[in-house]
Amino acid sequence: MDKKTLAIVGASGYAGGEFLRLALSHPYLEVKQVTSRRFAGEPVAFVHPNLRGRTNLKFIPPEKLEPADILVLSLPHGVFAQEFERYAGLAPILIDLSADFRLKDLELYRKYYGEHPRPELLGRFVYALPELYRDRLREADWMAGAGCNATATILGLYPLLRGGVLKPGPIFVTLLISTSAAGAEPSPASHHPERAGSLRVYKPTGHRHTAEVVENLPGRPEVHLTAIATDRVRGILMTAQAFLLDGWSERDVWQAYREAYGGEPFIRIVKQKKGVHRYPDPRFVQGTNYADIGFELEEDTGRLVVMAAIDNLVKGTAGHALQALNIRMGWPETLGLEFPGLHP
Amino acid sequence: MDKKTLAIVGASGYAGGEFLRLALSHPYLEVKQVTSRRFAGEPVAFVHPNLRGRTNLKFIPPEKLEPADILVLSLPHGVFAQEFERYAGLAPILIDLSADFRLKDLELYRKYYGEHPRPELLGRFVYALPELYRDRLREADWMAGAGCNATATILGLYPLLRGGVLKPGPIFVTLLISTSAAGAEPSPASHHPERAGSLRVYKPTGHRHTAEVVENLPGRPEVHLTAIATDRVRGILMTAQAFLLDGWSERDVWQAYREAYGGEPFIRIVKQKKGVHRYPDPRFVQGTNYADIGFELEEDTGRLVVMAAIDNLVKGTAGHALQALNIRMGWPETLGLEFPGLHP
Amino acid sequence: MDKKTLAIVGASGYAGGEFLRLALSHPYLEVKQVTSRRFAGEPVAFVHPNLRGRTNLKFIPPEKLEPADILVLSLPHGVFAQEFERYAGLAPILIDLSADFRLKDLELYRKYYGEHPRPELLGRFVYALPELYRDRLREADWMAGAGCNATATILGLYPLLRGGVLKPGPIFVTLLISTSAAGAEPSPASHHPERAGSLRVYKPTGHRHTAEVVENLPGRPEVHLTAIATDRVRGILMTAQAFLLDGWSERDVWQAYREAYGGEPFIRIVKQKKGVHRYPDPRFVQGTNYADIGFELEEDTGRLVVMAAIDNLVKGTAGHALQALNIRMGWPETLGLEFPGLHP
Amino acid sequence: MDKKTLAIVGASGYAGGEFLRLALSHPYLEVKQVTSRRFAGEPVAFVHPNLRGRTNLKFIPPEKLEPADILVLSLPHGVFAQEFERYAGLAPILIDLSADFRLKDLELYRKYYGEHPRPELLGRFVYALPELYRDRLREADWMAGAGCNATATILGLYPLLRGGVLKPGPIFVTLLISTSAAGAEPSPASHHPERAGSLRVYKPTGHRHTAEVVENLPGRPEVHLTAIATDRVRGILMTAQAFLLDGWSERDVWQAYREAYGGEPFIRIVKQKKGVHRYPDPRFVQGTNYADIGFELEEDTGRLVVMAAIDNLVKGTAGHALQALNIRMGWPETLGLEFPGLHP
């Protein structure tokens, strides 16, 4: 098969760098250009030491971008929207990893991000979560990658809201996130001696990904996010708490997950009664495109605890975007996403 | 001042070992005996390498215990209650670090622990949290140390329930705990290559400490605990989520904390608008008796997120027990508990 | 191409489990059976959570092994040699990951391991390091995987001894190893609260891998190993110190490495004058089959510091064994070993 | 006893901050002023969260320094020497934690640091290692704190060179250091996602502390340092390799250590034949002023491996400086340095 050419804008950052890693191993993709203003002229491996010996690409400044079949954008939030015409003219297929075009609801966008420079384009991008929007993605030329915390939260809760098994009311979500989520730019807060060993409450209230979660879950539930950063480099562990409808049981929860995710190649239900690794753990999906999902029901109270573990840079960002691209191109959905993760 | 003699039953474990560390530096305590069945005959430093050069004590089997002024018991749950007479006869002052006598409500005990061998003794021990029971502790000969997760939860929530600022309804608590909480006994689950780097959902529902929390919080609120083990060795970060009464504000929350904790030597309210370390973080209370407490209010929803960070072995176990002992003996409350923690 | 059938003896351990992970993704291998006495009957993913959804294999007891094209043995040292006939009868191609048949020199074996049950078989296995023995491996039916520390040491030093650039005299090697090196069996020493955060001098003198190093390096140099365990789960960082021949320069060192490793698919020379990641670091080869090698010369003393970073379970064990198998079978040498590692 | 007043120049950094932590708990010291240009006006706890509730001090700019009994200087290397008169005029007792006045030999200084602005002052400061220079420290008004890596190396090797048990020849030292050693200033190299989990060869050759080591060890031996940074925040594990004189035995090594360190309050010889923690480990001296020292002899080769573990910020910097100050003032030598460290 002819390879498709691809360029990545902002490939020295963690999201862009992860898409680059995946694309370099993808049999049908040929990475032609990667941009980085700061590292222009440097070989890719200067920034991403894992790619030593894997490519001879050097970073170029964004001005030197040439047309390609696919353009992946990993720019600071707001930049793509500002320079939309320029980038949209370079490739028929656009994958944006920022928050610029994730939302459809302008009010929600305003509440969490402020004014949008191109509000008329909201709704023109398909939200790139295959588990929710596979059919639309088959025909999507413009795709907006989901937020990593939103991905974990939505994937954990979607079957329950779709299946109508939860009692109406607030859903409390605690997100254990990692330090790569804050990006590749050093700061006093990211200085290793300050950061290592910390459990840092990062965003107890008002998390921006709330908007995506609400917009994409059936019935627009009341979801409350609290984000705490561990000192893992990668990974998210989402736990959500809500109450099951009176009279419903664990069986109904199983049923809801099966109906929503039967046949999904990257969803695994993890729920063991014995053994060392009984529930989802972000460690064991590191580097992979899996979302491991589990739950536990407290019989006497009806409280349901839902868990989801993903790698924030793979299933949470570059992985679901590549999965969406595979769908769009009619390629096998798992192509380039086969890494199984490590144990121990 | 004359020193008081002290013996520790179960001093090779982590809780007993921590009390030992503190007691060895306490100016009015003289540790006479420490027991360990498995390590009987070995010097204390064989098990606790931090105590090299600090003491010549060797572990003895519990049968060789002699009378002392104070007896600290750190036995597996249930053992002290079974052998109560034997130990109670050895010292006028007893400090139990197990769960045997923490609860007053027999029904609660049964729900979480099963039958109690000496139900008539429930209620005879004072729950050793100085912030709640300082007055009773002044005259307490028998003290029951609080559970570490209960300590973090109660200290974070007590002022809010005492001050009546919360809307009635469920309170959702997420506890990020550490690997020392599971004790000193190796197991497949504690094997380093399996455990390191993991975020392990440990007890999503049905946590035993729920009983203590409910019993000691004003009004017996509906509290739901979910415990997740990070791979920190020490420390707890508790976050709780609930709603503020309509019309109440951040000021009322501040007021509630000030009223409950004004003058408390080991409570610090941590809530900074800027800087790197804005909220409580268990890392910076490691080795100390502090409970750092913070909160954040989501204005548009009235959701209050409360945080508390403690060292599970100090403020969560041996530290509050020693603080209680200081109170009981009429000594300065902070004696032996002065370590400020490390940065970085 | 027809797949070759493969069975793994001892697949619940870390070395066997890693070979299993690699083999499951290999296009020409079909894993038919995996043995584990302790976990017989359990699905593979019960032990290796990364393999959830990747295979339906269950562990079988070794007695149920059937003939296969290839047999991989990952047994405790000594077991394979004891039961040699039984296993050798099951497959024409044998890959042993233990130390039983690594050495040729019986005296060296005796010094480090004691008596050998089948001394006549020493020398019948080819040492499975492709960089040294590629030609012999093409025709090897019996292969002995190298020790992980020996792999790092040999790969770092081989070109220098082959090229004759070192002054005769002792070579001092410090090995920073990880906790998976001690295997999957829990012990008091591997208990997470005891192990995490430690830098544990593990084997300051008398390391068994000294035998392999000496036997396989040209000229049987005097090599001294000191092994220190960090609390990484995977990875080895080897540093070696020796003196360059008088008058020789960095250029000669470069030359030696180029001559020995030109064209090697899994050796990368890492030596940058600027940037964040200038030298080999085991973190960035985690999960990969790369050996990253670097060096630095102290001009005024002639001291040469050599570094090598590998993943102990991949390039250090299962990876070089699979690479050797690829060579033996005439398959592309990198097949199944393509994972590039992660950044960050 | 009357307290002595003390000021710390550069107290927002890690070395100055550590001296501050220790001084705040010292019964005979009263910290009057602490300087930080960047954080002037901020409370001390804004930078050092462990000191919340322990002091009301705020940082002042260095220009506002007033006279005190003791001045501790923790400035970037070179600054104190440049502004010597100004600071020397403020207090009769000066403790410098930089490298400016550590060396006596101008040639050595030049080789590693370049020209010295005040060469006539070299030799006027006493090197503040009590184990080597206790007598001189009793009368020292000006003291130069030792480098952290030099401290570990010297303390490990000093008894052997003093006792003459080593065969002449090169001594190879590998230093496993931590991230706090690079200071409090963020950089791309210290960015947590880049740094965490790394074993980063930091200074394979040409380490500046070589000068101190050579100058202070009897006989000016040939010592080669290689420094590798783990991702611990604190701690140094030094291992040294050399050969014992022919015919000498482990007993002679024991003898050398006993003679040099008998009665030393902060030196512990750690060498156990069994148990989990057999050798020095920086984890268990974290926060303490101990130097744990051990060794192992390889009988058949005469190779001696020496180990020393310290906390780089305590025994490696602020701790030995405070110990030296205690000696100078005639106070008990362990005052303010009693913390025993934590287990687990």
PDB file of C-alpha atoms in Angstrom, chain C residues 111-112 170 172-174 176 188-189 192-202 204-207 222 224-226 228 230-232 236-237 239 241-243 276-277 279-284 296-298 300-301 303 305 307 343-344, chain D residues 111-112 170 172-174 176 188-189 192-202 204-207 222 224-226 228 230-232 236-237 239 241-243 276-277 279-284 296-298 300-301 303 305 307 343-344:
ATOM      1  CA  LYS C 111      34.584 -21.167  41.336  1.00  0.00           C
ATOM      2  CA  TYR C 112      31.305 -19.298  41.083  1.00  0.00           C
ATOM      3  CA  PRO C 170      42.468  -4.165  36.356  1.00  0.00           C
ATOM      4  CA  PHE C 172      36.734  -1.692  37.631  1.00  0.00           C
ATOM      5  CA  VAL C 173      33.088  -2.166  36.804  1.00  0.00           C
ATOM      6  CA  THR C 174      30.188  -0.728  38.771  1.00  0.00           C
ATOM      7  CA  LEU C 176      23.665  -0.236  38.855  1.00  0.00           C
ATOM      8  CA  PRO C 188      11.889  -9.708  53.290  1.00  0.00           C
ATOM      9  CA  ALA C 189      14.537  -7.958  51.190  1.00  0.00           C
ATOM     10  CA  HIS C 192       8.389  -2.626  49.074  1.00  0.00           C
ATOM     11  CA  PRO C 193       8.623  -0.484  52.220  1.00  0.00           C
ATOM     12  CA  GLU C 194      12.125  -1.863  52.813  1.00  0.00           C
ATOM     13  CA  ARG C 195      13.254  -1.663  49.211  1.00  0.00           C
ATOM     14  CA  ALA C 196      11.784   1.547  47.793  1.00  0.00           C
ATOM     15  CA  GLY C 197      14.105   4.522  47.853  1.00  0.00           C
ATOM     16  CA  SER C 198      17.087   2.383  48.735  1.00  0.00           C
ATOM     17  CA  LEU C 199      20.480   2.221  47.109  1.00  0.00           C
ATOM     18  CA  ARG C 200      21.417  -1.230  48.215  1.00  0.00           C
ATOM     19  CA  VAL C 201      24.927  -2.533  47.748  1.00  0.00           C
ATOM     20  CA  TYR C 202      23.998  -5.943  46.517  1.00  0.00           C
ATOM     21  CA  PRO C 204      30.288  -5.640  46.200  1.00  0.00           C
ATOM     22  CA  THR C 205      32.622  -8.536  45.476  1.00  0.00           C
ATOM     23  CA  GLY C 206      32.509 -12.038  44.049  1.00  0.00           C
ATOM     24  CA  HIS C 207      29.762 -11.494  41.494  1.00  0.00           C
ATOM     25  CA  GLU C 222      41.155  -8.733  35.076  1.00  0.00           C
ATOM     26  CA  HIS C 224      36.223  -6.462  38.994  1.00  0.00           C
ATOM     27  CA  LEU C 225      32.473  -6.204  39.397  1.00  0.00           C
ATOM     28  CA  THR C 226      30.557  -4.328  42.062  1.00  0.00           C
ATOM     29  CA  ILE C 228      24.501  -1.915  43.529  1.00  0.00           C
ATOM     30  CA  THR C 230      18.811   1.067  42.781  1.00  0.00           C
ATOM     31  CA  ASP C 231      15.069   0.981  43.167  1.00  0.00           C
ATOM     32  CA  ARG C 232      14.359   1.007  39.464  1.00  0.00           C
ATOM     33  CA  ILE C 236      21.238  -1.706  34.159  1.00  0.00           C
ATOM     34  CA  LEU C 237      23.747   1.094  33.985  1.00  0.00           C
ATOM     35  CA  THR C 239      30.241   1.994  34.185  1.00  0.00           C
ATOM     36  CA  GLN C 241      37.002   2.454  34.521  1.00  0.00           C
ATOM     37  CA  ALA C 242      40.380   1.700  33.005  1.00  0.00           C
ATOM     38  CA  PHE C 243      43.319   3.537  31.489  1.00  0.00           C
ATOM     39  CA  VAL C 276      19.823  16.953  28.604  1.00  0.00           C
ATOM     40  CA  HIS C 277      20.447  13.299  27.769  1.00  0.00           C
ATOM     41  CA  TYR C 279      25.070   9.588  28.026  1.00  0.00           C
ATOM     42  CA  PRO C 280      23.425   6.183  28.097  1.00  0.00           C
ATOM     43  CA  ASP C 281      20.533   6.001  30.553  1.00  0.00           C
ATOM     44  CA  PRO C 282      18.646   2.754  31.247  1.00  0.00           C
ATOM     45  CA  ARG C 283      15.398   4.678  31.420  1.00  0.00           C
ATOM     46  CA  PHE C 284      15.363   5.341  27.717  1.00  0.00           C
ATOM     47  CA  GLU C 296      34.436   9.785  28.374  1.00  0.00           C
ATOM     48  CA  LEU C 297      38.173  10.220  28.479  1.00  0.00           C
ATOM     49  CA  GLU C 298      39.929  12.206  31.212  1.00  0.00           C
ATOM     50  CA  ASP C 300      45.194  14.509  31.934  1.00  0.00           C
ATOM     51  CA  THR C 301      45.085  11.050  33.457  1.00  0.00           C
ATOM     52  CA  ARG C 303      41.345   7.368  32.506  1.00  0.00           C
ATOM     53  CA  VAL C 305      35.030   5.798  31.721  1.00  0.00           C
ATOM     54  CA  MET C 307      29.034   3.345  30.124  1.00  0.00           C
ATOM     55  CA  HIS C 343      10.103   9.547  26.229  1.00  0.00           C
ATOM     56  CA  PRO C 344       9.278  11.030  28.617  1.00  0.00           C
TER      57      PRO C 344
ATOM     58  CA  LYS D 111      42.910  23.479  37.862  1.00  0.00           C
ATOM     59  CA  TYR D 112      39.293  22.936  38.859  1.00  0.00           C
ATOM     60  CA  PRO D 170      44.751   4.545  41.803  1.00  0.00           C
ATOM     61  CA  PHE D 172      38.378   4.427  41.819  1.00  0.00           C
ATOM     62  CA  VAL D 173      35.417   6.179  43.355  1.00  0.00           C
ATOM     63  CA  THR D 174      31.853   5.996  42.073  1.00  0.00           C
ATOM     64  CA  LEU D 176      25.737   7.956  43.334  1.00  0.00           C
ATOM     65  CA  PRO D 188      15.615  21.664  31.254  1.00  0.00           C
ATOM     66  CA  ALA D 189      17.808  18.998  32.844  1.00  0.00           C
ATOM     67  CA  HIS D 192      10.678  16.234  36.387  1.00  0.00           C
ATOM     68  CA  PRO D 193       9.460  14.277  33.352  1.00  0.00           C
ATOM     69  CA  GLU D 194      13.024  14.289  31.990  1.00  0.00           C
ATOM     70  CA  ARG D 195      14.696  13.533  35.290  1.00  0.00           C
ATOM     71  CA  ALA D 196      12.476  11.059  37.102  1.00  0.00           C
ATOM     72  CA  GLY D 197      13.472   7.444  36.699  1.00  0.00           C
ATOM     73  CA  SER D 198      16.790   8.356  35.137  1.00  0.00           C
ATOM     74  CA  LEU D 199      20.258   7.186  36.030  1.00  0.00           C
ATOM     75  CA  ARG D 200      22.155  10.082  34.614  1.00  0.00           C
ATOM     76  CA  VAL D 201      25.904   9.965  34.312  1.00  0.00           C
ATOM     77  CA  TYR D 202      26.603  13.433  35.548  1.00  0.00           C
ATOM     78  CA  PRO D 204      32.236  10.814  34.598  1.00  0.00           C
ATOM     79  CA  THR D 205      35.578  12.618  34.716  1.00  0.00           C
ATOM     80  CA  GLY D 206      37.077  15.867  35.978  1.00  0.00           C
ATOM     81  CA  HIS D 207      34.900  16.264  39.070  1.00  0.00           C
ATOM     82  CA  GLU D 222      45.502   9.242  43.165  1.00  0.00           C
ATOM     83  CA  HIS D 224      39.399   9.103  40.404  1.00  0.00           C
ATOM     84  CA  LEU D 225      35.829  10.264  40.772  1.00  0.00           C
ATOM     85  CA  THR D 226      32.842   9.337  38.639  1.00  0.00           C
ATOM     86  CA  ILE D 228      26.161   9.384  38.532  1.00  0.00           C
ATOM     87  CA  THR D 230      20.067   8.697  40.550  1.00  0.00           C
ATOM     88  CA  ASP D 231      16.635  10.190  40.928  1.00  0.00           C
ATOM     89  CA  ARG D 232      16.734  10.293  44.698  1.00  0.00           C
ATOM     90  CA  ILE D 236      25.061  10.044  48.372  1.00  0.00           C
ATOM     91  CA  LEU D 237      26.317   6.505  48.142  1.00  0.00           C
ATOM     92  CA  THR D 239      31.823   3.268  46.662  1.00  0.00           C
ATOM     93  CA  GLN D 241      37.724   0.367  44.985  1.00  0.00           C
ATOM     94  CA  ALA D 242      41.372  -0.245  45.737  1.00  0.00           C
ATOM     95  CA  PHE D 243      43.663  -3.080  46.702  1.00  0.00           C
ATOM     96  CA  VAL D 276      17.979  -6.994  54.840  1.00  0.00           C
ATOM     97  CA  HIS D 277      20.063  -3.870  55.388  1.00  0.00           C
ATOM     98  CA  TYR D 279      25.580  -2.125  54.036  1.00  0.00           C
ATOM     99  CA  PRO D 280      25.342   1.661  54.180  1.00  0.00           C
ATOM    100  CA  ASP D 281      22.289   3.004  52.357  1.00  0.00           C
ATOM    101  CA  PRO D 282      21.643   6.728  51.932  1.00  0.00           C
ATOM    102  CA  ARG D 283      17.956   6.163  52.489  1.00  0.00           C
ATOM    103  CA  PHE D 284      18.421   5.419  56.153  1.00  0.00           C
ATOM    104  CA  GLU D 296      33.935  -5.740  51.796  1.00  0.00           C
ATOM    105  CA  LEU D 297      37.131  -7.531  50.950  1.00  0.00           C
ATOM    106  CA  GLU D 298      37.442  -9.898  48.002  1.00  0.00           C
ATOM    107  CA  ASP D 300      41.204 -13.960  46.330  1.00  0.00           C
ATOM    108  CA  THR D 301      42.080 -10.646  44.709  1.00  0.00           C
ATOM    109  CA  ARG D 303      40.245  -5.883  46.249  1.00  0.00           C
ATOM    110  CA  VAL D 305      35.252  -2.120  48.244  1.00  0.00           C
ATOM    111  CA  MET D 307      31.035   2.299  50.930  1.00  0.00           C
ATOM    112  CA  HIS D 343      12.410   3.391  58.864  1.00  0.00           C
ATOM    113  CA  PRO D 344      10.660   2.410  56.767  1.00  0.00           C
TER     114      PRO D 344
END
